[in-house]
Amino acid sequence: MNQNELKKSLSKLPLGDVKYFESIGSTNDEALAWAANDTSDLSIVVADEQTAGRGRLDRKWFTPPGTALAFSLILRPTAEEKPHLTRTVGLAALAVAQSLRTRGLEARIKWPNDVLIAGQKVCGILTESVWSGEDVDCVVIGIGVNIRKESVPPVETLQFPATSIEAELGHSVERLEVLRDILAAFVNLRPSMVSDEFITQWEKLLAFQGQPVQVDSGSTPAVVGHVTGLDSDGSLRLRNDHGESIIVRFGDVRLRPFA
Ligand code: BT5
C-alpha cells in the first residue's frame, strides 16, 4: 500500500482529502488534529502500521505493518444527522459487516463497537466527537480490520477471541479492495442513518439476538439478559429473567455471551 495506490483505489468515491502514513501512532489522533483545521467531510487518514493504536478507554489496538486496515474517517454531520449521532458507530459497523457479507462471510455486529465473524472479533470501531461549544462539530470514526492472520494479537493478550478475514476465507484478499468496499458501503448507508429503517437493518445483523448475554460496565453491577434489539438511539435492549426490559446505554460497556 502507498499513497498513490490508495488515492487511485478510492478515486471514484465521494470522499474528502486522503492522507496516508506508512507508520503512525494512531490514525484517530491524526484525524482529530486534522479535523480542527476545517477538513472537509469524509476526509480519511489511513496507515499501514499503528504504533499506538487505541481502543476504548485507551486500551491497545494491535496493527502490525502490512497486515491490517487502520483508518479514520472525519464525519461532518449535517443538521439532519446531528440528532442521531449515537447511531454513528452502528453506521460504521453496518458498513463493515455488509461489505464482509458480500464476500460470503457471516459477519455480525457485537454491540456496541465490534464486528465478528464466527463469534470472533475481526474489526473494532472507536468513535470520538469534536465539540464546538454545545455542538458536535465532527465525529472521527476509527476502524481497524484484521486482514492477514498476522494482524491477530497473541491469544494471551485477548479477552475476546479474534480472527482475520484471510483466516476465515482461506485465501488472500486485497487490502485496498476491502477498504474501498467498506467506504462504499458507508457512503451508501449514510442517508438512511436518520430513518427508523436504519435501526431495523442494524438489529438484523446484531450478534447474540435472542441469546443470553452479560454486559459489564465497570462501575455498576453486571447486567444479564436476553438480547431483544435496539432502542431508537442505538442503545441495546435486553429482557431479564423477570421479564423486565432493560436498556443498556453506550459507554464503556463489555458484552459477552452468558453461559
Ligand atoms: C475497539 O476497542 O475495539 C476499538 C478499536 C479501534 C481501532 C481503530 S484502528 C484505526 C483507529 N485508530 C486508533 O487508534 N483506533 C482506531 P475496544 O472495544 O476497547 O477493544 C480493545 C480490545 O480489543 C483490546 O483490549 C484487545 O483485547 C483487543 N484487540 C486489540 N487489537 C486487536 C485486534 N487487532 N483484533 C482483535 N482484537 C484486538
Coordinates of C-alpha atoms and ligand atoms in Angstrom, one line a residue:
M1 CA 0.0 0.0 0.0
N2 CA 1.2 3.5 -0.7
Q3 CA -0.3 7.0 -1.2
N4 CA -0.7 6.6 -5.0
E5 CA -2.3 3.2 -4.9
L6 CA -4.6 4.4 -2.1
K7 CA -5.7 7.5 -3.9
K8 CA -6.3 5.6 -7.1
S9 CA -8.3 2.9 -5.4
L10 CA -10.5 5.5 -3.7
S11 CA -10.8 7.9 -6.6
K12 CA -14.4 7.0 -7.6
L13 CA -15.8 7.5 -4.0
P14 CA -17.2 10.9 -2.9
L15 CA -14.6 11.3 -0.1
G16 CA -12.8 14.4 1.2
D17 CA -9.0 14.5 1.3
V18 CA -6.9 11.4 1.8
K19 CA -3.7 11.1 4.0
Y20 CA -1.6 8.0 4.0
F21 CA 1.1 7.1 6.6
E22 CA 3.4 4.1 6.4
S23 CA 3.6 4.2 10.2
I24 CA 1.8 6.4 12.7
G25 CA 0.9 6.4 16.4
S26 CA -2.9 6.4 15.9
T27 CA -5.0 7.4 12.8
N28 CA -7.6 8.7 15.2
D29 CA -5.1 11.1 16.9
E30 CA -4.1 12.3 13.4
A31 CA -7.7 12.7 12.3
L32 CA -8.7 14.6 15.5
A33 CA -5.8 17.1 15.0
W34 CA -6.7 17.4 11.2
A35 CA -10.4 17.9 12.0
A36 CA -9.5 21.1 13.9
N37 CA -8.5 22.7 10.6
D38 CA -11.8 22.7 8.7
T39 CA -11.0 19.5 7.0
S40 CA -13.8 18.5 4.5
D41 CA -16.4 15.9 5.2
L42 CA -15.3 12.3 4.7
S43 CA -11.6 13.1 4.7
I44 CA -9.7 10.0 5.7
V45 CA -6.4 9.0 7.4
V46 CA -5.1 5.6 6.5
A47 CA -2.0 3.9 8.0
D48 CA -0.1 0.7 7.1
E49 CA 1.1 0.4 10.8
Q50 CA 0.0 1.9 14.1
T51 CA 2.4 2.0 16.9
A52 CA -0.1 3.4 19.5
G53 CA -3.4 2.2 18.1
R54 CA -6.2 2.8 20.6
G55 CA -9.3 1.0 21.6
R56 CA -11.9 2.5 24.1
L57 CA -10.5 3.8 27.4
D58 CA -7.1 3.8 25.8
R59 CA -7.0 0.0 25.5
K60 CA -4.4 -1.0 22.9
W61 CA -5.3 -1.8 19.3
F62 CA -2.8 -4.0 17.5
T63 CA -1.9 -3.0 13.9
P64 CA 1.4 -4.6 12.8
P65 CA 2.7 -3.4 9.4
G66 CA 1.4 -4.9 6.1
T67 CA -1.3 -7.0 7.8
A68 CA -4.5 -4.9 8.5
L69 CA -6.6 -1.9 7.7
A70 CA -6.4 1.0 10.1
F71 CA -8.2 4.2 9.1
S72 CA -10.1 7.1 10.5
L73 CA -12.9 8.9 8.7
I74 CA -13.9 12.5 9.6
L75 CA -17.7 12.9 9.5
R76 CA -19.1 16.4 9.5
P77 CA -22.7 15.8 10.4
T78 CA -25.5 17.7 8.6
A79 CA -28.2 19.4 10.7
E80 CA -30.5 16.5 10.0
E81 CA -27.8 13.9 11.2
K82 CA -26.9 15.8 14.4
P83 CA -29.8 14.5 16.5
H84 CA -28.8 10.9 15.5
L85 CA -25.1 10.8 16.2
T86 CA -25.3 8.0 18.7
R87 CA -26.0 5.9 15.6
T88 CA -22.6 6.6 14.1
V89 CA -21.0 3.6 15.5
G90 CA -23.8 1.5 14.0
L91 CA -23.3 3.1 10.7
A92 CA -19.6 2.1 10.6
A93 CA -20.3 -1.4 12.0
L94 CA -23.1 -2.0 9.4
A95 CA -20.8 -0.8 6.6
V96 CA -18.1 -3.2 7.7
A97 CA -20.5 -6.1 8.3
Q98 CA -22.3 -5.7 5.0
S99 CA -19.1 -5.5 2.9
L100 CA -17.8 -8.6 4.6
R101 CA -21.1 -10.4 3.9
T102 CA -20.8 -9.6 0.2
R103 CA -17.5 -11.7 0.4
G104 CA -19.5 -14.6 1.8
L105 CA -18.5 -14.1 5.4
E106 CA -21.2 -14.4 8.2
A107 CA -20.3 -11.1 9.8
R108 CA -22.3 -9.9 12.8
I109 CA -22.2 -6.8 15.0
K110 CA -21.3 -7.3 18.6
W111 CA -22.9 -4.2 20.2
P112 CA -21.7 -1.6 20.6
N113 CA -18.5 -1.4 18.5
D114 CA -17.2 -4.8 17.2
V115 CA -17.7 -6.8 14.1
L116 CA -17.4 -10.6 14.5
I117 CA -17.0 -13.5 12.1
A118 CA -18.0 -16.9 13.6
G119 CA -18.1 -15.3 17.0
Q120 CA -14.6 -13.9 16.8
K121 CA -13.6 -10.2 16.6
V122 CA -12.4 -9.1 13.1
C123 CA -13.0 -5.4 13.5
G124 CA -13.1 -2.8 16.3
I125 CA -14.5 0.7 16.0
L126 CA -13.7 3.8 18.0
T127 CA -15.8 7.0 17.5
E128 CA -14.7 10.3 19.1
S129 CA -16.5 13.6 18.8
V130 CA -15.0 17.0 18.4
W131 CA -17.2 19.6 20.1
S132 CA -17.6 23.3 19.3
G133 CA -19.3 24.7 22.4
E134 CA -22.6 22.7 22.9
D135 CA -22.5 21.4 19.3
V136 CA -20.7 18.4 17.8
D137 CA -18.5 19.7 15.0
C138 CA -17.4 16.4 13.7
V139 CA -17.1 12.7 14.6
V140 CA -13.9 10.8 14.0
I141 CA -14.7 7.2 13.2
G142 CA -11.7 4.9 13.6
I143 CA -11.9 1.5 12.1
G144 CA -9.4 -1.4 12.5
V145 CA -9.9 -4.6 10.4
N146 CA -7.8 -7.7 10.7
I147 CA -6.9 -8.8 7.1
R148 CA -4.0 -11.2 7.4
K149 CA -3.5 -13.9 10.1
E150 CA -0.5 -11.9 11.5
S151 CA -2.9 -9.0 12.4
V152 CA -4.5 -11.1 15.1
P153 CA -2.9 -10.3 18.5
P154 CA -1.4 -13.1 20.7
V155 CA -4.2 -15.0 22.2
E156 CA -3.0 -14.4 25.8
T157 CA -3.5 -10.7 25.4
L158 CA -7.1 -11.0 24.4
Q159 CA -10.3 -11.0 26.5
F160 CA -12.4 -11.9 23.5
P161 CA -11.4 -14.3 20.7
A162 CA -10.1 -12.7 17.4
T163 CA -9.8 -13.6 13.8
S164 CA -8.8 -12.2 10.4
I165 CA -10.6 -12.0 7.0
E166 CA -8.0 -14.3 5.3
A167 CA -8.1 -16.9 8.1
E168 CA -11.9 -17.1 7.7
L169 CA -11.9 -17.1 3.9
G170 CA -8.9 -19.4 3.5
H171 CA -7.4 -17.3 0.7
S172 CA -5.7 -13.9 0.4
V173 CA -7.6 -10.6 -0.3
E174 CA -6.5 -7.2 -1.5
R175 CA -6.5 -4.8 1.4
L176 CA -7.3 -1.8 -0.7
E177 CA -10.4 -3.6 -2.2
V178 CA -11.6 -4.3 1.3
L179 CA -11.1 -0.7 2.3
R180 CA -12.9 0.6 -0.9
D181 CA -15.8 -1.8 -0.3
I182 CA -16.2 -0.7 3.3
L183 CA -16.1 3.0 2.4
A184 CA -18.6 2.5 -0.5
A185 CA -21.0 0.7 1.9
F186 CA -20.6 3.6 4.4
V187 CA -21.4 6.2 1.7
N188 CA -24.5 4.2 0.6
L189 CA -25.8 3.6 4.1
R190 CA -25.3 7.1 5.4
P191 CA -28.5 8.7 4.0
S192 CA -30.5 6.0 5.8
M193 CA -28.9 6.8 9.2
V194 CA -31.7 9.3 10.1
S195 CA -34.5 6.8 9.4
D196 CA -36.2 4.2 11.6
E197 CA -35.4 1.6 9.0
F198 CA -31.7 2.1 9.9
I199 CA -32.3 0.6 13.4
T200 CA -34.1 -2.4 11.8
Q201 CA -31.1 -3.0 9.5
W202 CA -28.7 -2.7 12.4
E203 CA -30.8 -5.1 14.5
K204 CA -30.9 -7.7 11.7
L205 CA -27.1 -8.1 11.9
L206 CA -26.8 -8.0 15.8
A207 CA -24.8 -10.9 17.3
F208 CA -26.5 -12.8 20.1
Q209 CA -30.1 -11.9 19.1
G210 CA -32.4 -13.7 21.4
Q211 CA -29.5 -15.1 23.4
P212 CA -28.4 -14.5 26.9
V213 CA -25.5 -12.0 27.4
Q214 CA -23.8 -10.3 30.2
V215 CA -22.9 -6.6 30.0
D216 CA -20.2 -5.3 32.3
S217 CA -19.8 -1.6 32.7
G218 CA -17.1 -1.5 35.4
S219 CA -18.9 0.9 37.8
T220 CA -22.4 -0.7 38.2
P221 CA -23.1 -4.4 38.7
A222 CA -23.2 -6.6 35.5
V223 CA -26.5 -6.8 33.7
V224 CA -27.7 -10.2 32.4
G225 CA -30.5 -10.7 30.0
H226 CA -31.6 -11.9 26.5
V227 CA -30.9 -9.6 23.6
T228 CA -34.2 -8.3 22.2
G229 CA -33.0 -5.5 19.9
L230 CA -32.1 -1.8 19.9
D231 CA -33.7 1.4 21.1
S232 CA -34.1 4.3 18.6
D233 CA -30.8 5.9 19.7
G234 CA -29.0 2.6 19.2
S235 CA -28.9 1.6 22.9
L236 CA -29.2 -2.2 23.5
R237 CA -32.4 -3.7 24.7
L238 CA -32.3 -6.8 26.9
R239 CA -35.0 -8.8 28.7
N240 CA -34.1 -10.2 32.1
D241 CA -35.3 -13.4 33.8
H242 CA -38.2 -11.4 35.5
G243 CA -39.4 -10.4 32.0
E244 CA -38.4 -6.8 32.5
S245 CA -37.0 -4.8 29.7
I246 CA -33.5 -3.2 30.3
I247 CA -31.9 -0.5 28.2
V248 CA -28.1 -0.5 28.1
R249 CA -26.7 2.8 27.0
F250 CA -23.4 3.4 25.2
G251 CA -20.4 3.9 27.4
D252 CA -17.5 1.7 28.4
V253 CA -19.5 -1.5 28.3
R254 CA -18.4 -5.0 27.5
L255 CA -20.7 -7.6 26.2
R256 CA -20.1 -11.3 26.2
P257 CA -22.3 -14.4 25.9
F258 CA -23.7 -15.6 29.2
A259 CA -23.1 -19.2 29.9
Ligands
BT5_1 C1 -12.0 -1.3 20.0 O1 -11.9 -1.0 21.3 O2 -12.3 -2.4 19.5 C2 -11.8 -0.1 19.0 C3 -10.6 -0.4 18.1 C4 -10.5 0.8 17.1 C5 -9.2 0.7 16.4 C6 -9.1 1.7 15.3 S1 -7.8 1.4 14.2 C7 -7.9 2.9 13.5 C8 -8.3 3.9 14.6 N1 -7.1 4.4 15.2 C9 -7.0 4.0 16.5 O3 -6.0 4.4 17.3 N2 -8.0 3.3 16.8 C10 -8.9 3.1 15.7 P1 -12.3 -2.0 22.5 O4 -13.7 -2.4 22.4 O5 -11.9 -1.2 23.7 O6 -11.3 -3.2 22.3 C11 -10.0 -3.2 22.6 C12 -9.5 -4.6 22.9 O7 -9.5 -5.4 21.6 C13 -8.1 -4.7 23.4 O8 -8.0 -4.5 24.8 C14 -7.6 -6.1 22.9 O9 -8.1 -7.1 23.9 C15 -8.5 -6.3 21.7 N3 -7.6 -6.1 20.4 C16 -6.6 -5.3 20.2 N4 -6.1 -5.4 19.0 C17 -7.0 -6.3 18.3 C18 -7.0 -6.8 17.0 N5 -6.2 -6.3 16.0 N6 -8.0 -7.7 16.7 C19 -8.9 -8.1 17.7 N7 -8.9 -7.7 19.0 C20 -7.9 -6.8 19.3

